[in-house]
Short mmCIF file of C-alpha atoms and ligand atoms in Angstrom, two decimals:
data_model
loop_
_atom_site.label_atom_id
_atom_site.label_comp_id
_atom_site.label_asym_id
_atom_site.label_seq_id
_atom_site.Cartn_x
_atom_site.Cartn_y
_atom_site.Cartn_z
CA MET A 289 -1.24 -18.10 9.02
CA ARG A 290 -3.69 -16.07 6.93
CA ALA A 291 -3.32 -12.32 6.40
CA LEU A 292 -6.49 -11.86 8.46
CA ASP A 293 -4.96 -13.65 11.48
CA ALA A 294 -1.85 -11.44 11.29
CA THR A 295 -3.89 -8.23 11.26
CA ARG A 296 -5.96 -9.54 14.17
CA LEU A 297 -2.88 -10.37 16.21
CA TYR A 298 -1.40 -6.87 15.76
CA PHE A 299 -4.82 -5.37 16.54
CA ASP A 300 -5.13 -7.31 19.81
CA ARG A 301 -1.60 -6.42 20.91
CA ALA A 302 -2.24 -2.69 20.40
CA ALA A 303 -5.78 -2.86 21.83
CA ASP A 304 -4.37 -4.35 25.05
CA ARG A 305 -1.93 -1.43 25.34
CA ILE A 306 -4.67 1.20 25.03
CA ASP A 307 -7.07 -0.73 27.27
CA LEU A 308 -9.73 -0.96 24.58
CA SER A 309 -12.95 -2.46 25.94
CA GLU A 310 -14.24 -5.80 24.65
CA ASN A 311 -17.32 -4.09 23.20
CA MET A 312 -15.23 -1.60 21.26
CA ARG A 313 -12.92 -4.37 19.99
CA GLN A 314 -15.90 -6.26 18.65
CA LEU A 315 -17.24 -3.15 16.99
CA LEU A 316 -13.91 -2.20 15.38
CA LEU A 317 -13.22 -5.73 14.17
CA THR A 318 -16.55 -6.06 12.39
CA ALA A 319 -16.80 -4.67 8.87
CA LYS A 320 -19.59 -2.16 8.34
CA ARG A 321 -20.62 -3.77 5.07
CA GLU A 322 -19.44 -6.67 2.90
CA VAL A 323 -20.69 -6.94 -0.64
CA SER A 324 -20.12 -9.73 -3.11
CA VAL A 325 -21.62 -9.40 -6.55
CA GLN A 326 -21.94 -11.65 -9.57
CA ILE A 327 -20.07 -10.39 -12.63
CA ALA A 328 -21.30 -12.15 -15.78
CA VAL A 329 -19.54 -11.00 -18.96
CA GLU A 330 -19.20 -12.09 -22.53
CA LEU A 331 -15.59 -12.87 -23.45
CA ASP A 332 -14.08 -11.98 -26.84
CA ASN A 333 -14.60 -15.59 -28.03
CA GLY A 334 -18.33 -15.40 -27.30
CA GLU A 335 -18.23 -17.52 -24.13
CA ILE A 336 -19.80 -16.29 -20.89
CA ALA A 337 -17.54 -15.93 -17.82
CA THR A 338 -19.05 -15.65 -14.34
CA LEU A 339 -16.83 -14.00 -11.72
CA ILE A 340 -17.36 -12.71 -8.19
CA GLY A 341 -16.44 -9.17 -7.17
CA TYR A 342 -15.93 -8.21 -3.51
CA ARG A 343 -16.05 -4.88 -1.72
CA VAL A 344 -15.49 -4.83 2.03
CA GLN A 345 -16.25 -1.51 3.72
CA HIS A 346 -14.61 -1.79 7.09
CA ASP A 347 -15.10 1.49 8.95
CA ASP A 348 -16.34 5.03 8.19
CA SER A 349 -16.18 6.69 11.59
CA ARG A 350 -13.44 9.11 10.41
CA GLY A 351 -14.79 9.76 6.89
CA PRO A 352 -15.65 8.12 3.57
CA MET A 353 -14.05 4.70 3.19
CA LYS A 354 -10.97 4.40 1.01
CA GLY A 355 -9.08 1.46 -0.43
CA GLY A 356 -7.78 -0.23 -3.53
CA LEU A 357 -9.30 -2.65 -5.97
CA ARG A 358 -7.25 -5.77 -6.65
CA TYR A 359 -7.47 -8.03 -9.74
CA HIS A 360 -5.57 -11.21 -8.92
CA PRO A 361 -6.39 -14.94 -9.19
CA GLU A 362 -5.94 -15.46 -5.43
CA VAL A 363 -8.32 -12.74 -4.28
CA ASP A 364 -10.84 -14.05 -1.73
CA LEU A 365 -13.12 -12.56 0.89
CA SER A 366 -10.71 -13.29 3.75
CA GLU A 367 -7.84 -11.41 2.09
CA VAL A 368 -10.08 -8.48 1.15
CA ARG A 369 -11.36 -8.28 4.75
CA SER A 370 -7.82 -8.15 6.12
CA LEU A 371 -6.72 -5.47 3.66
CA ALA A 372 -9.87 -3.39 4.32
CA ALA A 373 -9.12 -3.32 8.06
CA LEU A 374 -5.49 -2.47 7.32
CA MET A 375 -6.73 0.56 5.32
CA THR A 376 -8.76 1.78 8.31
CA TRP A 377 -5.69 1.77 10.55
CA LYS A 378 -3.47 3.18 7.78
CA THR A 379 -5.66 6.21 7.00
CA ALA A 380 -5.93 6.87 10.74
CA VAL A 381 -2.14 6.61 11.34
CA VAL A 382 -1.49 9.34 8.77
CA ASP A 383 -4.57 11.21 10.02
CA LEU A 384 -6.52 11.43 6.76
CA PRO A 385 -10.29 12.06 7.08
CA PHE A 386 -11.05 8.63 5.64
CA GLY A 387 -12.08 5.18 6.77
CA GLY A 388 -10.97 1.89 5.25
CA ALA A 389 -12.22 -0.42 2.49
CA LYS A 390 -10.87 -2.85 -0.08
CA GLY A 391 -12.17 -4.67 -3.11
CA GLY A 392 -11.16 -7.29 -5.57
CA ILE A 393 -12.04 -9.75 -8.28
CA ALA A 394 -10.50 -13.23 -8.47
CA VAL A 395 -9.25 -12.96 -12.02
CA ASP A 396 -5.89 -12.96 -13.82
CA PRO A 397 -5.75 -9.69 -15.78
CA ALA A 398 -2.79 -10.98 -17.83
CA LYS A 399 -5.14 -13.54 -19.41
CA LEU A 400 -7.74 -10.98 -20.48
CA SER A 401 -7.88 -8.56 -23.39
CA PRO A 402 -8.25 -4.83 -22.56
CA ARG A 403 -11.87 -4.93 -23.78
CA GLU A 404 -12.66 -7.94 -21.54
CA LEU A 405 -11.07 -6.14 -18.59
CA GLU A 406 -13.15 -3.08 -19.33
CA ARG A 407 -16.40 -5.09 -19.53
CA ILE A 408 -15.61 -6.84 -16.22
CA THR A 409 -14.85 -3.51 -14.55
CA ARG A 410 -18.04 -1.88 -15.82
CA ARG A 411 -20.20 -4.87 -14.71
CA PHE A 412 -18.56 -4.71 -11.28
CA VAL A 413 -19.47 -1.01 -11.00
CA ASP A 414 -23.04 -1.88 -12.06
CA GLY A 415 -23.14 -4.20 -9.06
CA ILE A 416 -21.70 -1.81 -6.45
CA HIS A 417 -22.42 1.74 -7.71
CA ASP A 418 -25.14 2.33 -5.13
CA VAL A 419 -22.81 1.57 -2.18
CA ILE A 420 -19.74 3.55 -3.37
CA GLY A 421 -19.29 7.25 -4.17
CA PRO A 422 -17.21 10.34 -3.30
CA ASP A 423 -18.85 10.69 0.13
CA VAL A 424 -19.18 6.98 0.83
CA ASP A 425 -16.40 4.74 -0.46
CA ILE A 426 -13.70 5.69 -2.97
CA PRO A 427 -11.82 2.88 -4.77
CA ALA A 428 -8.23 3.23 -6.05
CA PRO A 429 -5.69 1.07 -7.94
CA ASP A 430 -4.05 -1.94 -6.32
CA MET A 431 -2.37 -5.09 -7.66
CA GLY A 432 -3.60 -5.80 -11.19
CA THR A 433 -5.45 -2.51 -11.68
CA ASN A 434 -4.20 0.84 -12.96
CA SER A 435 -5.25 4.34 -13.93
CA GLU A 436 -7.08 3.09 -17.01
CA VAL A 437 -9.28 0.82 -14.87
CA MET A 438 -9.98 3.82 -12.60
CA ALA A 439 -11.07 5.86 -15.65
CA TRP A 440 -13.59 3.12 -16.58
CA ILE A 441 -14.88 3.09 -13.00
CA MET A 442 -15.40 6.86 -13.06
CA ASN A 443 -17.12 6.71 -16.43
CA GLN A 444 -19.47 3.89 -15.44
CA TYR A 445 -20.27 5.42 -12.04
CA GLN A 446 -21.12 8.76 -13.70
CA LYS A 447 -23.68 7.05 -15.95
CA TYR A 448 -25.74 6.47 -12.81
CA HIS A 449 -24.86 9.48 -10.68
CA GLY A 450 -23.71 12.31 -12.98
CA PHE A 451 -20.43 14.25 -12.83
CA SER A 452 -18.37 13.05 -9.85
CA PRO A 453 -14.63 12.66 -10.55
CA GLY A 454 -14.03 12.21 -6.79
CA CYS A 455 -15.75 8.79 -6.87
CA VAL A 456 -12.40 7.07 -7.53
CA THR A 457 -8.69 8.04 -7.27
CA GLY A 458 -5.57 7.01 -9.15
CA LYS A 459 -7.14 8.28 -12.38
CA PRO A 460 -5.00 9.32 -15.40
CA VAL A 461 -3.55 12.81 -14.82
CA GLU A 462 -5.28 14.08 -17.97
CA LEU A 463 -8.64 12.78 -16.66
CA TYR A 464 -8.96 14.39 -13.22
CA GLY A 465 -5.94 12.53 -11.77
CA ILE A 466 -3.17 14.23 -9.78
CA PRO A 467 0.49 14.59 -10.74
CA GLY A 468 2.78 12.68 -8.36
CA ARG A 469 0.32 9.86 -7.54
CA GLU A 470 2.39 7.22 -9.32
CA GLU A 471 5.59 8.00 -7.39
CA ALA A 472 3.79 8.67 -4.08
CA THR A 473 4.18 5.34 -2.27
CA GLY A 474 7.84 4.97 -3.24
CA ARG A 475 8.55 8.57 -2.30
CA GLY A 476 6.84 8.06 1.06
CA VAL A 477 9.00 4.97 1.67
CA GLY A 478 12.10 6.98 0.81
CA HIS A 479 11.05 9.79 3.12
CA CYS A 480 10.56 7.29 5.96
CA ALA A 481 14.04 5.90 5.28
CA PHE A 482 15.46 9.39 5.72
CA LYS A 483 13.63 9.93 9.00
CA LEU A 484 14.62 6.51 10.31
CA LEU A 485 18.29 7.10 9.48
CA GLY A 486 18.18 10.40 11.32
CA ARG A 487 16.90 8.63 14.43
CA MET A 488 19.49 5.88 14.15
CA GLY A 489 22.34 8.39 13.73
CA ARG A 490 23.35 7.14 10.27
CA LYS A 491 24.12 8.87 6.97
CA PRO A 492 22.78 7.76 3.53
CA PRO A 493 26.19 7.15 1.87
CA GLN A 494 27.12 4.74 4.69
CA THR A 495 23.80 2.89 4.41
CA ARG A 496 23.74 -0.14 2.13
CA VAL A 497 20.25 -0.99 0.93
CA ALA A 498 18.68 -4.19 -0.46
CA LEU A 499 15.32 -3.68 -2.14
CA GLN A 500 12.96 -6.50 -3.15
CA GLY A 501 10.58 -5.55 -5.97
CA PHE A 502 11.14 -3.08 -8.78
CA GLY A 503 7.52 -2.29 -9.70
CA ASN A 504 5.63 0.89 -8.88
CA VAL A 505 6.68 1.09 -5.23
CA GLY A 506 10.18 -0.44 -5.53
CA SER A 507 11.35 1.52 -8.56
CA HIS A 508 10.20 4.88 -7.21
CA ALA A 509 11.71 4.14 -3.79
CA ALA A 510 14.98 3.19 -5.54
CA LYS A 511 14.96 6.46 -7.51
CA PHE A 512 14.34 8.56 -4.40
CA LEU A 513 16.97 6.74 -2.32
CA SER A 514 19.66 6.81 -5.00
CA GLU A 515 19.09 10.55 -5.54
CA ALA A 516 19.47 10.94 -1.76
CA GLU A 517 22.85 9.09 -2.02
CA PHE A 518 21.87 5.87 -0.26
CA LYS A 519 24.05 3.01 -1.47
CA ILE A 520 21.64 0.54 -3.11
CA VAL A 521 23.61 -2.70 -3.48
CA ALA A 522 20.79 -5.08 -4.49
CA VAL A 523 17.38 -4.93 -6.15
CA SER A 524 15.15 -7.67 -7.49
CA ASP A 525 11.96 -8.34 -9.37
CA VAL A 526 10.15 -11.49 -10.45
CA SER A 527 13.17 -12.35 -12.69
CA GLY A 528 15.50 -12.60 -9.63
CA GLY A 529 18.07 -10.44 -7.82
CA TYR A 530 20.80 -8.07 -9.07
CA PHE A 531 23.71 -7.35 -6.72
CA ARG A 532 26.74 -5.05 -6.86
CA PRO A 533 28.63 -4.60 -3.56
CA GLY A 534 29.96 -1.17 -4.59
CA GLY A 535 26.44 0.10 -5.39
CA LEU A 536 24.11 -0.39 -8.38
CA ASP A 537 23.64 2.17 -11.13
CA ILE A 538 19.96 2.87 -10.37
CA PRO A 539 19.30 5.43 -13.17
CA LYS A 540 20.63 2.84 -15.64
CA MET A 541 18.41 0.09 -14.15
CA LEU A 542 15.34 2.34 -14.23
CA LYS A 543 16.00 3.11 -17.88
CA TYR A 544 16.52 -0.61 -18.61
CA ALA A 545 13.26 -1.58 -16.87
CA ARG A 546 11.31 1.11 -18.76
CA GLU A 547 12.67 -0.18 -22.06
CA HIS A 548 11.88 -3.84 -21.18
CA LEU A 549 8.22 -3.81 -20.12
CA PHE A 550 9.14 -2.91 -16.54
CA SER A 551 11.32 -6.00 -16.15
CA LEU A 552 15.01 -6.32 -15.23
CA GLN A 553 15.29 -9.69 -17.02
CA GLY A 554 18.54 -9.63 -19.04
CA TYR A 555 20.20 -6.74 -17.12
CA THR A 556 23.89 -7.64 -17.05
CA ASP A 557 25.72 -4.93 -15.09
CA ALA A 558 25.41 -6.82 -11.77
CA GLU A 559 25.91 -10.23 -10.14
CA ARG A 560 22.83 -12.46 -10.19
CA ILE A 561 21.41 -13.64 -6.85
CA SER A 562 18.10 -15.20 -5.88
CA ASN A 563 15.22 -13.31 -4.29
CA ASP A 564 15.75 -15.33 -1.11
CA ASP A 565 19.48 -14.43 -0.98
CA LEU A 566 18.63 -10.74 -1.34
CA LEU A 567 16.67 -10.81 1.91
CA GLU A 568 19.69 -12.19 3.77
CA LEU A 569 22.39 -9.81 2.46
CA ASP A 570 24.78 -8.00 4.77
CA VAL A 571 23.18 -4.53 4.48
CA GLU A 572 22.04 -1.83 6.88
CA LEU A 573 18.55 -1.40 5.39
CA LEU A 574 16.22 -4.00 3.86
CA ILE A 575 13.09 -2.89 1.96
CA PRO A 576 10.67 -5.64 0.90
CA ALA A 577 8.51 -3.92 -1.77
CA ALA A 578 6.97 -6.83 -3.67
CA LEU A 579 4.86 -9.53 -2.02
CA GLY A 580 3.28 -10.30 1.34
CA GLY A 581 4.66 -13.02 3.64
CA VAL A 582 8.23 -13.16 2.27
CA ILE A 583 9.91 -13.07 5.71
CA THR A 584 8.88 -15.86 8.06
CA ALA A 585 10.26 -17.54 11.20
CA GLU A 586 12.26 -19.79 8.83
CA ASN A 587 14.38 -17.08 7.17
CA ALA A 588 14.15 -14.27 9.77
CA PRO A 589 17.14 -15.56 11.82
CA ARG A 590 19.32 -15.20 8.68
CA VAL A 591 18.18 -11.63 7.88
CA LYS A 592 21.16 -9.41 8.78
CA ALA A 593 19.79 -5.90 8.19
CA PRO A 594 19.33 -3.98 11.46
CA MET A 595 16.61 -1.82 9.84
CA ILE A 596 13.65 -3.02 7.73
CA ILE A 597 11.02 -0.86 6.04
CA GLU A 598 7.83 -2.66 5.01
CA ALA A 599 7.06 -1.06 1.64
CA ALA A 600 4.83 -3.98 0.60
CA ASN A 601 1.71 -4.91 2.57
CA GLN A 602 2.45 -7.53 5.25
CA PRO A 603 5.85 -8.77 3.96
CA ILE A 604 6.82 -9.90 7.49
CA TRP A 605 4.77 -12.60 9.22
CA PRO A 606 4.12 -12.10 12.96
CA ASP A 607 6.43 -14.93 14.07
CA ALA A 608 9.30 -13.27 12.18
CA ASP A 609 8.27 -9.89 13.57
CA GLN A 610 8.66 -11.31 17.08
CA ILE A 611 12.17 -12.55 16.25
CA PHE A 612 13.12 -9.08 15.02
CA HIS A 613 11.61 -7.43 18.07
CA ASP A 614 13.52 -9.74 20.44
CA ARG A 615 16.87 -9.06 18.84
CA GLY A 616 16.42 -5.31 18.35
CA THR A 617 15.96 -5.14 14.58
CA VAL A 618 13.99 -1.97 13.86
CA VAL A 619 10.93 -2.61 11.65
CA LEU A 620 9.00 0.33 10.20
CA PRO A 621 5.50 -1.12 9.63
CA ASP A 622 3.49 -1.11 6.39
CA ILE A 623 0.59 0.94 7.76
CA LEU A 624 2.98 3.86 8.11
CA ALA A 625 5.71 3.16 5.54
CA ASN A 626 3.50 2.67 2.47
CA ALA A 627 0.83 5.24 3.36
CA GLY A 628 2.18 7.73 0.80
CA GLY A 629 -0.10 6.30 -1.90
CA VAL A 630 -3.34 6.78 0.00
CA THR A 631 -2.16 10.20 1.14
CA VAL A 632 -1.80 11.45 -2.44
CA SER A 633 -5.09 9.72 -3.27
CA TYR A 634 -6.57 11.97 -0.60
CA PHE A 635 -5.03 15.02 -2.31
CA GLU A 636 -6.56 13.85 -5.61
CA TRP A 637 -9.98 13.58 -3.97
CA VAL A 638 -9.55 17.08 -2.45
CA GLN A 639 -8.47 18.41 -5.86
CA ASN A 640 -11.58 16.88 -7.48
CA ARG A 641 -13.83 18.41 -4.81
CA GLN A 642 -12.11 21.80 -5.21
CA HIS A 643 -12.23 21.66 -9.03
CA TYR A 644 -8.66 22.92 -8.88
CA GLN A 645 -5.60 21.20 -10.38
CA TRP A 646 -2.68 20.77 -7.94
CA GLY A 647 0.91 20.99 -9.19
CA VAL A 648 3.48 18.27 -8.50
CA ASN A 649 5.58 20.47 -6.19
CA ARG A 650 2.61 21.09 -3.91
CA VAL A 651 1.80 17.37 -3.90
CA ARG A 652 5.37 16.44 -2.92
CA GLN A 653 5.60 19.13 -0.26
CA GLU A 654 2.31 18.12 1.39
CA LEU A 655 3.12 14.40 1.12
CA ASP A 656 6.50 14.91 2.80
CA ARG A 657 4.83 16.85 5.61
CA VAL A 658 2.22 14.13 6.23
CA MET A 659 4.85 11.35 6.21
CA SER A 660 7.17 13.35 8.42
CA ASP A 661 4.51 14.24 11.03
CA SER A 662 3.18 10.67 11.09
CA PHE A 663 6.65 9.17 11.49
CA GLU A 664 7.39 11.51 14.41
CA GLN A 665 4.11 10.65 16.15
CA VAL A 666 4.64 6.90 15.80
CA TRP A 667 8.26 7.18 16.92
CA ALA A 668 7.37 9.29 19.97
CA LEU A 669 4.61 6.85 21.03
CA SER A 670 6.95 3.90 20.57
CA VAL A 671 9.58 5.51 22.84
CA ASP A 672 7.04 6.74 25.37
CA ARG A 673 5.21 3.41 25.74
CA LYS A 674 8.29 1.21 25.14
CA VAL A 675 6.62 -0.72 22.31
CA SER A 676 7.67 -1.62 18.77
CA LEU A 677 7.00 0.87 15.97
CA ARG A 678 4.33 -1.53 14.65
CA THR A 679 2.46 -1.66 17.96
CA ALA A 680 2.79 2.13 18.27
CA ALA A 681 1.36 2.64 14.77
CA TYR A 682 -1.58 0.34 15.52
CA MET A 683 -2.15 2.06 18.88
CA LEU A 684 -2.25 5.45 17.17
CA GLY A 685 -4.59 4.26 14.39
CA ILE A 686 -6.95 2.22 16.57
CA GLY A 687 -7.04 4.96 19.21
CA ARG A 688 -8.10 7.57 16.63
CA VAL A 689 -10.79 5.32 15.15
CA SER A 690 -12.23 4.37 18.53
CA ARG A 691 -12.32 8.02 19.68
CA ALA A 692 -14.11 9.06 16.46
CA THR A 693 -16.60 6.23 16.99
CA ILE A 694 -17.32 7.37 20.54
CA LEU A 695 -17.50 11.06 19.59
CA GLY A 696 -19.91 10.26 16.75
CA GLY A 697 -22.07 8.37 19.23
CA ILE A 698 -23.61 4.95 19.09
CA THR A 699 -27.34 5.10 19.56
P1 LIG B 678 3.81 -3.86 -8.90
O1 LIG B 678 2.97 -4.92 -9.50
O2 LIG B 678 3.98 -2.55 -9.62
O3 LIG B 678 5.31 -4.41 -8.63
C1 LIG B 678 5.56 -5.61 -7.98
C2 LIG B 678 7.03 -5.94 -8.13
O4 LIG B 678 7.29 -7.15 -7.45
C3 LIG B 678 7.48 -6.17 -9.58
O5 LIG B 678 8.78 -5.64 -9.75
C4 LIG B 678 7.52 -7.70 -9.68
O6 LIG B 678 8.42 -8.16 -10.67
C5 LIG B 678 8.02 -8.02 -8.29
N1 LIG B 678 7.76 -9.41 -7.91
C6 LIG B 678 6.70 -10.18 -8.20
N2 LIG B 678 6.88 -11.41 -7.71
C7 LIG B 678 8.08 -11.40 -7.09
C8 LIG B 678 8.83 -12.36 -6.37
N3 LIG B 678 8.39 -13.60 -6.23
N4 LIG B 678 10.01 -11.99 -5.85
C9 LIG B 678 10.48 -10.73 -6.01
N5 LIG B 678 9.81 -9.78 -6.67
C10 LIG B 678 8.64 -10.13 -7.20
O7 LIG B 678 3.21 -3.63 -7.44
P2 LIG B 678 3.40 -2.36 -6.50
O8 LIG B 678 2.27 -1.41 -6.76
O9 LIG B 678 4.80 -1.88 -6.59
O10 LIG B 678 3.10 -3.00 -5.08
C11 LIG B 678 4.08 -3.72 -4.35
C12 LIG B 678 3.58 -3.93 -2.93
O11 LIG B 678 3.31 -2.67 -2.32
C13 LIG B 678 2.28 -4.73 -2.79
O12 LIG B 678 2.35 -5.45 -1.58
C14 LIG B 678 1.23 -3.64 -2.66
O13 LIG B 678 0.05 -4.11 -2.01
C15 LIG B 678 1.99 -2.64 -1.83
N6 LIG B 678 1.46 -1.26 -1.91
C16 LIG B 678 1.41 -0.61 -3.10
C17 LIG B 678 0.94 0.70 -3.13
C18 LIG B 678 0.92 1.48 -4.42
O14 LIG B 678 0.61 2.69 -4.38
N7 LIG B 678 1.28 0.91 -5.56
C19 LIG B 678 0.49 1.33 -1.96
C20 LIG B 678 0.56 0.62 -0.76
C21 LIG B 678 1.04 -0.67 -0.75
#
């Protein structure tokens, strides 16, 4: 199954529940605009590389479109389409005045020099600058891109359109970025864990957690959860899993990762397990925070955790999701659980429009409020309509987008 088919399946399930008409389904499933541009650049060795850059602008009925820019060898139009639609539902679930978009270039950033990466980014902006902008479509970092890439985007965009720091988010804090953006997605995941525990009548110290991925999202979620006294017994990254039944020393692991190029390779104060084993540990809470599609119908029957929070995008395939639903495993879906990042991106955009620098305490306070309110709304809808949290989240998001579309009018 492709990511696009999974998003479509969840869409249809929720659309049935809210009795969405066929016409409206067709409208909401069709992207507003899809752009693919040629990116021809000179490499450091003098050769010419020709790449393709994509930007899919899915829906703008609730506001300017918002979504990340991914640099990864497997980027293709189908994946970008799926992620753009996911952004539309995500911004609507947390009620931000944004639509959804996504972009990407099929390239391996690890094989490029910083100067080559910069040239590619600037050529991409040359190709799309007239269809993005602070009131139109605002890119942000995603896999393979970071705050430096966002700074190049801002700089290149401003060559055409003049001063407009709100044309992109996830910028360096010292260049119109916002404090707290880097931790935002992990913090949002942690906040959701707190809310979920409250609803399940559990306490953090009695909750054993297994966390896959120790990058931006995973490491910040681990920090938040360990400070909140959750018992994190396993974490992993691309080097494999690290397990200690009595609880891992997370501050020590964070320090180790920082000192080793954000890798846990060589960390010795834990048992070694595989990434597959981590997913099947006897824990109360499982948080996949690395890749998509890691839990399928094949391994789902062996997953023991009664609660799963999707910190990564689409880590659970629909056939596995059905297995979890049938046996009562509670799954908090990605479009709610990892919305903390886009929420603080929204604050950054507001800050840029206000020409006023927000402090980190304000960012955290407002982020916690948005995550808390959104969790409560999704939970209440799920109880009221007797549907899974995923279907409830999609119902909420799709309902808001379709109402905005109708209110705006189609002439
Ligand atoms: P990242 O690149 O910072 O970290 C990814 C982590 O996954 C690293 O620790 C890496 O070692 C690990 N990893 C890679 N391959 C692995 C494997 N085979 N098994 C186990 N671990 C592996 O990425 P990130 O920003 O933390 O994003 C993680 C996920 O969260 C992605 O699905 C991303 O789309 C999603 N997400 C991120 C944000 C954000 O703000 N960063 C927001 C929403 C969603």
